[in-house]
Every structure is written in C-alpha cells, then in structure tokens.
C-alpha cells in the first residue's frame, strides 16, 4: 500500500511537471505581455500543487508533513522570478498538515505573494514576509505582508480574478481573511488548525 501510494504521489508530481513544461513552451510563443504574465502565474500555481505531492512522497506516513519546509521551498521558487530589489522571507511555526490543508494553503500563499510582487514595488526595493503560527485555540493565522506602496484608491471596488481565487481558497479552508493597510499591505487569514490525527 505504501509503495503504491508513494508511486501515485510521484506520478502526480511528474504529470504536473509535464503540464508546466507544456505551458512554458506555449508561453514562449506568446507576444502579448499580459498573456505571458498570466501563463507565468498559472505555472506558479502548478508548481505549488506539485510541491505538495513531493512533500507527501517523502513523508514518513505518506499522509502528513510539516508545512515549514514546504513554504520555504515555495517562497524560494517565487524568489527566483522576483525582481532583484525585492526580498521574500518566511517564518513558520512547526505545523503538521495533510493534503486537504496544504493544497489550498500553498495556492493561497502563491496568490498573495505573487500579487505583492506584481503590485507593491513599482521600481523600488522592498520585502514580502510570510508568517504562519498558532493564534487562538484551534486556529492558525497566516500573514502575507509587504512594505510596498499600499492599496490603490479604488481597491474596495475592484473584483479581480486573483481576489476571487483568494476568497475561494480561504472558504475552502473554512477561515476568514482581511486586508489591512499598514506601511504596505498585510493580508491576514485566520484558519481552523488542520486535523491530522
């Protein structure tokens, strides 16, 4: 059973890498910068999915893993495509998660960090931090914060596809999220702690 499950995770990860390769080939044929950017965002989401299966493939029980190493790898991948003047950092308390928690969380972090990379630092240096830790009993809090330019004036009236994805992922996790104007922007999601027993 364990051998079969490990093989399934391995094949899913490999198939996602094939999809990523096909998207990369298609992206290289595009002339429209907006289309290329959209393709790049899609590839980041696919990477997050593949990374979950990679973590599960190497876990002792093939069901759970510590989210810290996963988020470190995810942010390292996003840093590769980031401007040189923007730093991404991660501070994650130990937390054991399963597939059902890790997939939407990984996609949520990818979405929020990518959005900050895209909008927060127009030709200026900055930092994006991702933190995850315990809040109240039975709850964890995820914060993705930047020290960039802050919200645009019409932010509350906008309904972008990225925001819709964020809201859908938070709903899937059974939590709530708010965007807070600070020296930049801080997204704060309060989520029920994963039950992995």
GROMACS .gro file of N, CA and C in nm, residues 16-190:
model
  525
   16UNK      N    1   0.232   1.690  -1.332
   16UNK     CA    2   0.224   1.835  -1.318
   16UNK      C    3   0.346   1.903  -1.380
   17UNK      N    4   0.462   1.838  -1.371
   17UNK     CA    5   0.582   1.893  -1.434
   17UNK      C    6   0.568   1.891  -1.586
   18UNK      N    7   0.504   1.788  -1.640
   18UNK     CA    8   0.479   1.783  -1.785
   18UNK      C    9   0.387   1.897  -1.826
   19UNK      N   10   0.279   1.919  -1.749
   19UNK     CA   11   0.188   2.031  -1.778
   19UNK      C   12   0.264   2.164  -1.773
   20UNK      N   13   0.350   2.179  -1.672
   20UNK     CA   14   0.429   2.301  -1.661
   20UNK      C   15   0.518   2.320  -1.784
   21UNK      N   16   0.579   2.212  -1.828
   21UNK     CA   17   0.664   2.220  -1.947
   21UNK      C   18   0.585   2.262  -2.071
   22UNK      N   19   0.465   2.208  -2.087
   22UNK     CA   20   0.380   2.246  -2.200
   22UNK      C   21   0.340   2.393  -2.193
   23UNK      N   22   0.310   2.440  -2.073
   23UNK     CA   23   0.275   2.582  -2.057
   23UNK      C   24   0.395   2.672  -2.087
   24UNK      N   25   0.513   2.629  -2.046
   24UNK     CA   26   0.634   2.706  -2.075
   24UNK      C   27   0.657   2.716  -2.225
   25UNK      N   28   0.641   2.605  -2.296
   25UNK     CA   29   0.657   2.606  -2.442
   25UNK      C   30   0.558   2.702  -2.507
   26UNK      N   31   0.433   2.697  -2.461
   26UNK     CA   32   0.330   2.786  -2.516
   26UNK      C   33   0.359   2.932  -2.483
   27UNK      N   34   0.406   2.955  -2.361
   27UNK     CA   35   0.436   3.091  -2.318
   27UNK      C   36   0.543   3.155  -2.405
   28UNK      N   37   0.640   3.076  -2.447
   28UNK     CA   38   0.749   3.129  -2.530
   28UNK      C   39   0.702   3.170  -2.669
   29UNK      N   40   0.584   3.122  -2.708
   29UNK     CA   41   0.529   3.158  -2.839
   29UNK      C   42   0.440   3.283  -2.834
   30UNK      N   43   0.414   3.333  -2.714
   30UNK     CA   44   0.324   3.446  -2.698
   30UNK      C   45   0.398   3.579  -2.711
   31UNK      N   46   0.332   3.675  -2.773
   31UNK     CA   47   0.389   3.809  -2.786
   31UNK      C   48   0.326   3.907  -2.688
   32UNK      N   49   0.206   3.878  -2.644
   32UNK     CA   50   0.133   3.968  -2.554
   32UNK      C   51   0.189   3.957  -2.413
   33UNK      N   52   0.243   4.067  -2.355
   33UNK     CA   53   0.300   4.061  -2.220
   33UNK      C   54   0.197   4.018  -2.114
   34UNK      N   55   0.073   4.062  -2.128
   34UNK     CA   56  -0.031   4.026  -2.030
   34UNK      C   57  -0.059   3.876  -2.035
   35UNK      N   58  -0.062   3.820  -2.155
   35UNK     CA   59  -0.084   3.675  -2.170
   35UNK      C   60   0.033   3.596  -2.112
   36UNK      N   61   0.155   3.644  -2.137
   36UNK     CA   62   0.273   3.577  -2.081
   36UNK      C   63   0.272   3.582  -1.929
   37UNK      N   64   0.231   3.697  -1.871
   37UNK     CA   65   0.225   3.710  -1.726
   37UNK      C   66   0.121   3.616  -1.667
   38UNK      N   67   0.006   3.605  -1.735
   38UNK     CA   68  -0.100   3.514  -1.688
   38UNK      C   69  -0.051   3.369  -1.692
   39UNK      N   70   0.022   3.334  -1.796
   39UNK     CA   71   0.075   3.199  -1.808
   39UNK      C   72   0.177   3.171  -1.696
   40UNK      N   73   0.258   3.272  -1.664
   40UNK     CA   74   0.357   3.258  -1.558
   40UNK      C   75   0.289   3.237  -1.423
   41UNK      N   76   0.180   3.309  -1.397
   41UNK     CA   77   0.105   3.292  -1.272
   41UNK      C   78   0.046   3.151  -1.263
   42UNK      N   79  -0.004   3.102  -1.374
   42UNK     CA   80  -0.059   2.966  -1.377
   42UNK      C   81   0.049   2.863  -1.346
   43UNK      N   82   0.169   2.884  -1.401
   43UNK     CA   83   0.280   2.792  -1.376
   43UNK      C   84   0.319   2.791  -1.229
   44UNK      N   85   0.310   2.906  -1.163
   44UNK     CA   86   0.342   2.911  -1.019
   44UNK      C   87   0.241   2.831  -0.938
   45UNK      N   88   0.116   2.837  -0.978
   45UNK     CA   89   0.013   2.758  -0.908
   45UNK      C   90   0.037   2.609  -0.927
   46UNK      N   91   0.074   2.571  -1.047
   46UNK     CA   92   0.102   2.430  -1.075
   46UNK      C   93   0.223   2.383  -0.995
   47UNK      N   94   0.324   2.470  -0.982
   47UNK     CA   95   0.441   2.434  -0.901
   47UNK      C   96   0.400   2.406  -0.757
   48UNK      N   97   0.311   2.490  -0.702
   48UNK     CA   98   0.266   2.470  -0.564
   48UNK      C   99   0.197   2.334  -0.548
   49UNK      N  100   0.114   2.296  -0.644
   49UNK     CA  101   0.047   2.165  -0.639
   49UNK      C  102   0.149   2.051  -0.643
   50UNK      N  103   0.245   2.063  -0.733
   50UNK     CA  104   0.347   1.959  -0.744
   50UNK      C  105   0.431   1.947  -0.618
   51UNK      N  106   0.457   2.062  -0.555
   51UNK     CA  107   0.539   2.062  -0.434
   51UNK      C  108   0.468   1.990  -0.319
   52UNK      N  109   0.336   2.003  -0.310
   52UNK     CA  110   0.261   1.929  -0.207
   52UNK      C  111   0.282   1.780  -0.226
   53UNK      N  112   0.269   1.732  -0.348
   53UNK     CA  113   0.285   1.588  -0.373
   53UNK      C  114   0.429   1.544  -0.351
   54UNK      N  115   0.524   1.631  -0.377
   54UNK     CA  116   0.665   1.599  -0.349
   54UNK      C  117   0.686   1.581  -0.199
   55UNK      N  118   0.627   1.669  -0.118
   55UNK     CA  119   0.638   1.657   0.028
   55UNK      C  120   0.573   1.528   0.078
   56UNK      N  121   0.456   1.496   0.026
   56UNK     CA  122   0.386   1.375   0.069
   56UNK      C  123   0.464   1.249   0.030
   57UNK      N  124   0.526   1.254  -0.086
   57UNK     CA  125   0.604   1.140  -0.135
   57UNK      C  126   0.718   1.106  -0.039
   58UNK      N  127   0.774   1.208   0.025
   58UNK     CA  128   0.886   1.185   0.115
   58UNK      C  129   0.849   1.177   0.262
   59UNK      N  130   0.720   1.186   0.294
   59UNK     CA  131   0.681   1.186   0.435
   59UNK      C  132   0.680   1.044   0.492
   60UNK      N  133   0.694   1.034   0.622
   60UNK     CA  134   0.703   0.903   0.687
   60UNK      C  135   0.571   0.827   0.678
   61UNK      N  136   0.459   0.897   0.699
   61UNK     CA  137   0.330   0.827   0.700
   61UNK      C  138   0.253   0.841   0.568
   62UNK      N  139   0.311   0.913   0.472
   62UNK     CA  140   0.252   0.935   0.339
   62UNK      C  141   0.116   1.007   0.345
   63UNK      N  142   0.087   1.070   0.458
   63UNK     CA  143  -0.039   1.144   0.473
   63UNK      C  144  -0.017   1.287   0.520
   64UNK      N  145   0.089   1.309   0.597
   64UNK     CA  146   0.112   1.441   0.656
   64UNK      C  147   0.258   1.482   0.641
   65UNK      N  148   0.282   1.612   0.655
   65UNK     CA  149   0.418   1.665   0.656
   65UNK      C  150   0.418   1.800   0.727
   66UNK      N  151   0.537   1.847   0.763
   66UNK     CA  152   0.548   1.977   0.828
   66UNK      C  153   0.544   2.087   0.722
   67UNK      N  154   0.459   2.185   0.744
   67UNK     CA  155   0.436   2.290   0.644
   67UNK      C  156   0.556   2.382   0.628
   68UNK      N  157   0.646   2.386   0.728
   68UNK     CA  158   0.759   2.480   0.723
   68UNK      C  159   0.848   2.461   0.602
   69UNK      N  160   0.895   2.339   0.580
   69UNK     CA  161   0.985   2.312   0.467
   69UNK      C  162   0.914   2.338   0.335
   70UNK      N  163   0.787   2.304   0.330
   70UNK     CA  164   0.706   2.327   0.209
   70UNK      C  165   0.701   2.476   0.176
   71UNK      N  166   0.670   2.560   0.275
   71UNK     CA  167   0.660   2.704   0.248
   71UNK      C  168   0.796   2.764   0.215
   72UNK      N  169   0.902   2.714   0.279
   72UNK     CA  170   1.037   2.761   0.245
   72UNK      C  171   1.067   2.734   0.097
   73UNK      N  172   1.037   2.612   0.052
   73UNK     CA  173   1.062   2.575  -0.088
   73UNK      C  174   0.975   2.658  -0.183
   74UNK      N  175   0.850   2.678  -0.143
   74UNK     CA  176   0.757   2.755  -0.227
   74UNK      C  177   0.805   2.898  -0.243
   75UNK      N  178   0.844   2.962  -0.134
   75UNK     CA  179   0.890   3.101  -0.139
   75UNK      C  180   1.023   3.111  -0.213
   76UNK      N  181   1.111   3.013  -0.195
   76UNK     CA  182   1.237   3.012  -0.271
   76UNK      C  183   1.211   3.010  -0.421
   77UNK      N  184   1.109   2.934  -0.462
   77UNK     CA  185   1.073   2.927  -0.604
   77UNK      C  186   1.021   3.063  -0.652
   78UNK      N  187   0.939   3.128  -0.572
   78UNK     CA  188   0.887   3.260  -0.610
   78UNK      C  189   0.999   3.364  -0.613
   79UNK      N  190   1.098   3.350  -0.526
   79UNK     CA  191   1.209   3.445  -0.521
   79UNK      C  192   1.289   3.443  -0.650
   80UNK      N  193   1.297   3.325  -0.713
   80UNK     CA  194   1.374   3.313  -0.838
   80UNK      C  195   1.321   3.407  -0.945
   81UNK      N  196   1.190   3.422  -0.954
   81UNK     CA  197   1.133   3.509  -1.056
   81UNK      C  198   1.110   3.651  -1.009
   82UNK      N  199   1.148   3.681  -0.885
   82UNK     CA  200   1.121   3.814  -0.829
   82UNK      C  201   1.227   3.914  -0.874
   83UNK      N  202   1.191   4.043  -0.875
   83UNK     CA  203   1.293   4.145  -0.903
   83UNK      C  204   1.406   4.138  -0.800
   84UNK      N  205   1.527   4.177  -0.841
   84UNK     CA  206   1.643   4.168  -0.753
   84UNK      C  207   1.629   4.254  -0.627
   85UNK      N  208   1.548   4.358  -0.635
   85UNK     CA  209   1.538   4.450  -0.521
   85UNK      C  210   1.427   4.413  -0.423
   86UNK      N  211   1.364   4.296  -0.443
   86UNK     CA  212   1.257   4.250  -0.353
   86UNK      C  213   1.300   4.120  -0.286
   87UNK      N  214   1.290   4.119  -0.153
   87UNK     CA  215   1.327   4.002  -0.074
   87UNK      C  216   1.202   3.935  -0.020
   88UNK      N  217   1.199   3.803  -0.025
   88UNK     CA  218   1.090   3.727   0.036
   88UNK      C  219   1.146   3.650   0.154
   89UNK      N  220   1.075   3.652   0.266
   89UNK     CA  221   1.120   3.576   0.382
   89UNK      C  222   1.003   3.499   0.443
   90UNK      N  223   1.038   3.391   0.515
   90UNK     CA  224   0.936   3.302   0.571
   90UNK      C  225   0.966   3.279   0.718
   91UNK      N  226   0.863   3.281   0.800
   91UNK     CA  227   0.876   3.247   0.942
   91UNK      C  228   0.754   3.160   0.977
   92UNK      N  229   0.776   3.031   0.991
   92UNK     CA  230   0.666   2.937   1.008
   92UNK      C  231   0.690   2.851   1.132
   93UNK      N  232   0.591   2.848   1.221
   93UNK     CA  233   0.598   2.758   1.337
   93UNK      C  234   0.574   2.615   1.289
   94UNK      N  235   0.629   2.516   1.360
   94UNK     CA  236   0.603   2.376   1.321
   94UNK      C  237   0.453   2.347   1.318
   95UNK      N  238   0.409   2.287   1.209
   95UNK     CA  239   0.267   2.256   1.194
   95UNK      C  240   0.253   2.138   1.099
   96UNK      N  241   0.194   2.031   1.146
   96UNK     CA  242   0.172   1.912   1.063
   96UNK      C  243   0.042   1.929   0.985
   97UNK      N  244   0.049   1.910   0.854
   97UNK     CA  245  -0.067   1.930   0.766
   97UNK      C  246  -0.086   1.809   0.677
   98UNK      N  247  -0.205   1.800   0.619
   98UNK     CA  248  -0.232   1.695   0.521
   98UNK      C  249  -0.260   1.759   0.385
   99UNK      N  250  -0.292   1.675   0.289
   99UNK     CA  251  -0.317   1.720   0.153
   99UNK      C  252  -0.429   1.823   0.146
  100UNK      N  253  -0.537   1.800   0.220
  100UNK     CA  254  -0.654   1.887   0.212
  100UNK      C  255  -0.627   2.027   0.265
  101UNK      N  256  -0.531   2.040   0.355
  101UNK     CA  257  -0.493   2.172   0.407
  101UNK      C  258  -0.381   2.234   0.324
  102UNK      N  259  -0.283   2.151   0.286
  102UNK     CA  260  -0.164   2.203   0.219
  102UNK      C  261  -0.192   2.260   0.081
  103UNK      N  262  -0.280   2.195   0.005
  103UNK     CA  263  -0.306   2.244  -0.132
  103UNK      C  264  -0.366   2.384  -0.132
  104UNK      N  265  -0.480   2.408  -0.064
  104UNK     CA  266  -0.532   2.545  -0.067
  104UNK      C  267  -0.440   2.646   0.001
  105UNK      N  268  -0.368   2.605   0.106
  105UNK     CA  269  -0.277   2.698   0.171
  105UNK      C  270  -0.163   2.736   0.077
  106UNK      N  271  -0.106   2.638   0.009
  106UNK     CA  272   0.002   2.666  -0.085
  106UNK      C  273  -0.043   2.757  -0.198
  107UNK      N  274  -0.163   2.733  -0.249
  107UNK     CA  275  -0.217   2.820  -0.355
  107UNK      C  276  -0.246   2.960  -0.302
  108UNK      N  277  -0.293   2.969  -0.178
  108UNK     CA  278  -0.322   3.099  -0.117
  108UNK      C  279  -0.194   3.181  -0.101
  109UNK      N  280  -0.090   3.120  -0.048
  109UNK     CA  281   0.038   3.190  -0.032
  109UNK      C  282   0.093   3.232  -0.168
  110UNK      N  283   0.085   3.142  -0.265
  110UNK     CA  284   0.132   3.175  -0.400
  110UNK      C  285   0.058   3.295  -0.455
  111UNK      N  286  -0.074   3.297  -0.440
  111UNK     CA  287  -0.156   3.405  -0.493
  111UNK      C  288  -0.122   3.539  -0.428
  112UNK      N  289  -0.114   3.539  -0.294
  112UNK     CA  290  -0.090   3.664  -0.222
  112UNK      C  291   0.052   3.716  -0.245
  113UNK      N  292   0.151   3.627  -0.243
  113UNK     CA  293   0.290   3.670  -0.264
  113UNK      C  294   0.311   3.718  -0.408
  114UNK      N  295   0.252   3.646  -0.504
  114UNK     CA  296   0.263   3.687  -0.645
  114UNK      C  297   0.198   3.823  -0.667
  115UNK      N  298   0.084   3.846  -0.604
  115UNK     CA  299   0.015   3.973  -0.616
  115UNK      C  300   0.102   4.087  -0.561
  116UNK      N  301   0.166   4.062  -0.447
  116UNK     CA  302   0.255   4.164  -0.389
  116UNK      C  303   0.374   4.190  -0.481
  117UNK      N  304   0.431   4.086  -0.537
  117UNK     CA  305   0.543   4.104  -0.630
  117UNK      C  306   0.502   4.188  -0.751
  118UNK      N  307   0.378   4.169  -0.793
  118UNK     CA  308   0.330   4.237  -0.914
  118UNK      C  309   0.297   4.385  -0.889
  119UNK      N  310   0.242   4.416  -0.770
  119UNK     CA  311   0.187   4.549  -0.750
  119UNK      C  312   0.254   4.636  -0.643
  120UNK      N  313   0.323   4.575  -0.548
  120UNK     CA  314   0.366   4.651  -0.430
  120UNK      C  315   0.492   4.734  -0.449
  121UNK      N  316   0.573   4.698  -0.548
  121UNK     CA  317   0.705   4.762  -0.558
  121UNK      C  318   0.734   4.814  -0.698
  122UNK      N  319   0.663   4.915  -0.743
  122UNK     CA  320   0.694   4.970  -0.875
  122UNK      C  321   0.827   5.046  -0.871
  123UNK      N  322   0.929   4.981  -0.919
  123UNK     CA  323   1.063   5.040  -0.928
  123UNK      C  324   1.116   5.088  -0.794
  124UNK      N  325   1.096   5.008  -0.690
  124UNK     CA  326   1.152   5.040  -0.558
  124UNK      C  327   1.182   4.910  -0.485
  125UNK      N  328   1.277   4.911  -0.393
  125UNK     CA  329   1.308   4.789  -0.318
  125UNK      C  330   1.202   4.761  -0.212
  126UNK      N  331   1.198   4.639  -0.165
  126UNK     CA  332   1.102   4.606  -0.061
  126UNK      C  333   1.116   4.464  -0.012
  127UNK      N  334   1.024   4.427   0.075
  127UNK     CA  335   1.027   4.294   0.136
  127UNK      C  336   0.886   4.240   0.148
  128UNK      N  337   0.872   4.110   0.125
  128UNK     CA  338   0.747   4.039   0.147
  128UNK      C  339   0.774   3.933   0.253
  129UNK      N  340   0.691   3.928   0.355
  129UNK     CA  341   0.710   3.827   0.459
  129UNK      C  342   0.587   3.737   0.466
  130UNK      N  343   0.614   3.610   0.485
  130UNK     CA  344   0.509   3.510   0.502
  130UNK      C  345   0.528   3.448   0.639
  131UNK      N  346   0.428   3.460   0.725
  131UNK     CA  347   0.436   3.400   0.858
  131UNK      C  348   0.313   3.313   0.881
  132UNK      N  349   0.334   3.205   0.953
  132UNK     CA  350   0.225   3.114   0.987
  132UNK      C  351   0.250   3.063   1.127
  133UNK      N  352   0.150   3.077   1.214
  133UNK     CA  353   0.165   3.030   1.351
  133UNK      C  354   0.032   3.015   1.420
  134UNK      N  355   0.037   2.969   1.543
  134UNK     CA  356  -0.085   2.948   1.621
  134UNK      C  357  -0.144   3.082   1.661
  135UNK      N  358  -0.276   3.089   1.664
  135UNK     CA  359  -0.347   3.207   1.713
  135UNK      C  360  -0.422   3.162   1.838
  136UNK      N  361  -0.553   3.171   1.835
  136UNK     CA  362  -0.633   3.120   1.947
  136UNK      C  363  -0.639   2.967   1.938
  137UNK      N  364  -0.693   2.907   2.041
  137UNK     CA  365  -0.701   2.760   2.045
  137UNK      C  366  -0.774   2.709   1.922
  138UNK      N  367  -0.713   2.613   1.855
  138UNK     CA  368  -0.776   2.552   1.739
  138UNK      C  369  -0.770   2.636   1.613
  139UNK      N  370  -0.683   2.736   1.612
  139UNK     CA  371  -0.677   2.827   1.497
  139UNK      C  372  -0.532   2.859   1.465
  140UNK      N  373  -0.503   2.874   1.336
  140UNK     CA  374  -0.372   2.924   1.294
  140UNK      C  375  -0.394   3.053   1.215
  141UNK      N  376  -0.290   3.135   1.213
  141UNK     CA  377  -0.302   3.261   1.139
  141UNK      C  378  -0.189   3.268   1.036
  142UNK      N  379  -0.227   3.298   0.914
  142UNK     CA  380  -0.134   3.319   0.804
  142UNK      C  381  -0.130   3.468   0.774
  143UNK      N  382  -0.010   3.524   0.767
  143UNK     CA  383   0.006   3.664   0.729
  143UNK      C  384   0.101   3.672   0.610
  144UNK      N  385   0.059   3.743   0.508
  144UNK     CA  386   0.146   3.774   0.394
  144UNK      C  387   0.148   3.925   0.385
  145UNK      N  388   0.264   3.984   0.418
  145UNK     CA  389   0.274   4.129   0.431
  145UNK      C  390   0.386   4.183   0.344
  146UNK      N  391   0.367   4.305   0.297
  146UNK     CA  392   0.472   4.373   0.222
  146UNK      C  393   0.487   4.515   0.275
  147UNK      N  394   0.600   4.578   0.243
  147UNK     CA  395   0.620   4.717   0.280
  147UNK      C  396   0.623   4.806   0.156
  148UNK      N  397   0.531   4.773   0.066
  148UNK     CA  398   0.525   4.844  -0.062
  148UNK      C  399   0.437   4.968  -0.059
  149UNK      N  400   0.375   4.998  -0.173
  149UNK     CA  401   0.304   5.125  -0.191
  149UNK      C  402   0.163   5.124  -0.133
  150UNK      N  403   0.113   5.010  -0.090
  150UNK     CA  404  -0.021   5.005  -0.032
  150UNK      C  405  -0.128   4.985  -0.137
  151UNK      N  406  -0.253   4.993  -0.091
  151UNK     CA  407  -0.367   4.970  -0.179
  151UNK      C  408  -0.389   5.085  -0.276
  152UNK      N  409  -0.437   5.054  -0.397
  152UNK     CA  410  -0.484   5.163  -0.483
  152UNK      C  411  -0.613   5.222  -0.426
  153UNK      N  412  -0.645   5.344  -0.466
  153UNK     CA  413  -0.762   5.413  -0.409
  153UNK      C  414  -0.892   5.338  -0.434
  154UNK      N  415  -0.903   5.271  -0.548
  154UNK     CA  416  -1.029   5.203  -0.582
  154UNK      C  417  -1.027   5.056  -0.542
  155UNK      N  418  -0.939   5.018  -0.448
  155UNK     CA  419  -0.923   4.876  -0.413
  155UNK      C  420  -1.055   4.811  -0.373
  156UNK      N  421  -1.134   4.877  -0.290
  156UNK     CA  422  -1.257   4.815  -0.238
  156UNK      C  423  -1.360   4.792  -0.346
  157UNK      N  424  -1.350   4.865  -0.457
  157UNK     CA  425  -1.448   4.846  -0.564
  157UNK      C  426  -1.403   4.741  -0.665
  158UNK      N  427  -1.279   4.701  -0.659
  158UNK     CA  428  -1.226   4.605  -0.755
  158UNK      C  429  -1.267   4.463  -0.719
  159UNK      N  430  -1.291   4.383  -0.822
  159UNK     CA  431  -1.316   4.240  -0.801
  159UNK      C  432  -1.238   4.166  -0.908
  160UNK      N  433  -1.111   4.140  -0.879
  160UNK     CA  434  -1.024   4.077  -0.976
  160UNK      C  435  -1.035   3.925  -0.964
  161UNK      N  436  -0.984   3.857  -1.066
  161UNK     CA  437  -0.985   3.710  -1.060
  161UNK      C  438  -0.896   3.661  -0.947
  162UNK      N  439  -0.785   3.732  -0.921
  162UNK     CA  440  -0.696   3.694  -0.812
  162UNK      C  441  -0.765   3.701  -0.677
  163UNK      N  442  -0.843   3.808  -0.656
  163UNK     CA  443  -0.917   3.822  -0.530
  163UNK      C  444  -1.022   3.713  -0.516
  164UNK      N  445  -1.087   3.680  -0.625
  164UNK     CA  446  -1.186   3.572  -0.622
  164UNK      C  447  -1.121   3.439  -0.585
  165UNK      N  448  -1.002   3.414  -0.638
  165UNK     CA  449  -0.929   3.291  -0.605
  165UNK      C  450  -0.894   3.289  -0.456
  166UNK      N  451  -0.844   3.403  -0.405
  166UNK     CA  452  -0.808   3.413  -0.263
  166UNK      C  453  -0.929   3.382  -0.176
  167UNK      N  454  -1.041   3.446  -0.205
  167UNK     CA  455  -1.162   3.426  -0.124
  167UNK      C  456  -1.209   3.281  -0.131
  168UNK      N  457  -1.201   3.220  -0.248
  168UNK     CA  458  -1.241   3.080  -0.264
  168UNK      C  459  -1.152   2.985  -0.185
  169UNK      N  460  -1.022   3.011  -0.185
  169UNK     CA  461  -0.929   2.925  -0.111
  169UNK      C  462  -0.950   2.936   0.040
  170UNK      N  463  -0.975   3.059   0.087
  170UNK     CA  464  -1.000   3.078   0.230
  170UNK      C  465  -1.130   3.008   0.271
  171UNK      N  466  -1.231   3.017   0.186
  171UNK     CA  467  -1.357   2.945   0.213
  171UNK      C  468  -1.332   2.795   0.220
  172UNK      N  469  -1.252   2.743   0.128
  172UNK     CA  470  -1.220   2.601   0.126
  172UNK      C  471  -1.152   2.558   0.256
  173UNK      N  472  -1.070   2.646   0.312
  173UNK     CA  473  -1.002   2.617   0.438
  173UNK      C  474  -1.090   2.643   0.559
  174UNK      N  475  -1.210   2.698   0.537
  174UNK     CA  476  -1.302   2.724   0.647
  174UNK      C  477  -1.264   2.843   0.733
  175UNK      N  478  -1.189   2.938   0.675
  175UNK     CA  479  -1.141   3.051   0.753
  175UNK      C  480  -1.197   3.184   0.707
  176UNK      N  481  -1.130   3.289   0.747
  176UNK     CA  482  -1.168   3.425   0.708
  176UNK      C  483  -1.040   3.504   0.684
  177UNK      N  484  -1.049   3.605   0.600
  177UNK     CA  485  -0.930   3.683   0.564
  177UNK      C  486  -0.966   3.830   0.559
  178UNK      N  487  -0.868   3.913   0.595
  178UNK     CA  488  -0.886   4.057   0.580
  178UNK      C  489  -0.757   4.118   0.527
  179UNK      N  490  -0.773   4.227   0.455
  179UNK     CA  491  -0.660   4.302   0.402
  179UNK      C  492  -0.646   4.428   0.486
  180UNK      N  493  -0.525   4.452   0.538
  180UNK     CA  494  -0.502   4.562   0.629
  180UNK      C  495  -0.397   4.656   0.569
  181UNK      N  496  -0.430   4.785   0.563
  181UNK     CA  497  -0.334   4.884   0.515
  181UNK      C  498  -0.236   4.913   0.627
  182UNK      N  499  -0.108   4.888   0.604
  182UNK     CA  500  -0.003   4.919   0.701
  182UNK      C  501   0.093   5.013   0.630
  183UNK      N  502   0.225   4.995   0.650
  183UNK     CA  503   0.320   5.071   0.568
  183UNK      C  504   0.315   5.019   0.425
  184UNK      N  505   0.257   4.905   0.408
  184UNK     CA  506   0.228   4.846   0.278
  184UNK      C  507   0.091   4.781   0.289
  185UNK      N  508   0.087   4.650   0.265
  185UNK     CA  509  -0.038   4.574   0.277
  185UNK      C  510  -0.010   4.447   0.357
  186UNK      N  511  -0.100   4.414   0.449
  186UNK     CA  512  -0.090   4.286   0.520
  186UNK      C  513  -0.220   4.210   0.504
  187UNK      N  514  -0.209   4.091   0.445
  187UNK     CA  515  -0.323   4.000   0.437
  187UNK      C  516  -0.315   3.908   0.557
  188UNK      N  517  -0.424   3.895   0.629
  188UNK     CA  518  -0.426   3.811   0.748
  188UNK      C  519  -0.542   3.714   0.740
  189UNK      N  520  -0.509   3.586   0.733
  189UNK     CA  521  -0.610   3.480   0.725
  189UNK      C  522  -0.610   3.399   0.853
  190UNK      N  523  -0.725   3.388   0.915
  190UNK     CA  524  -0.741   3.303   1.034
  190UNK      C  525  -0.812   3.176   0.991
   0.00000   0.00000   0.00000
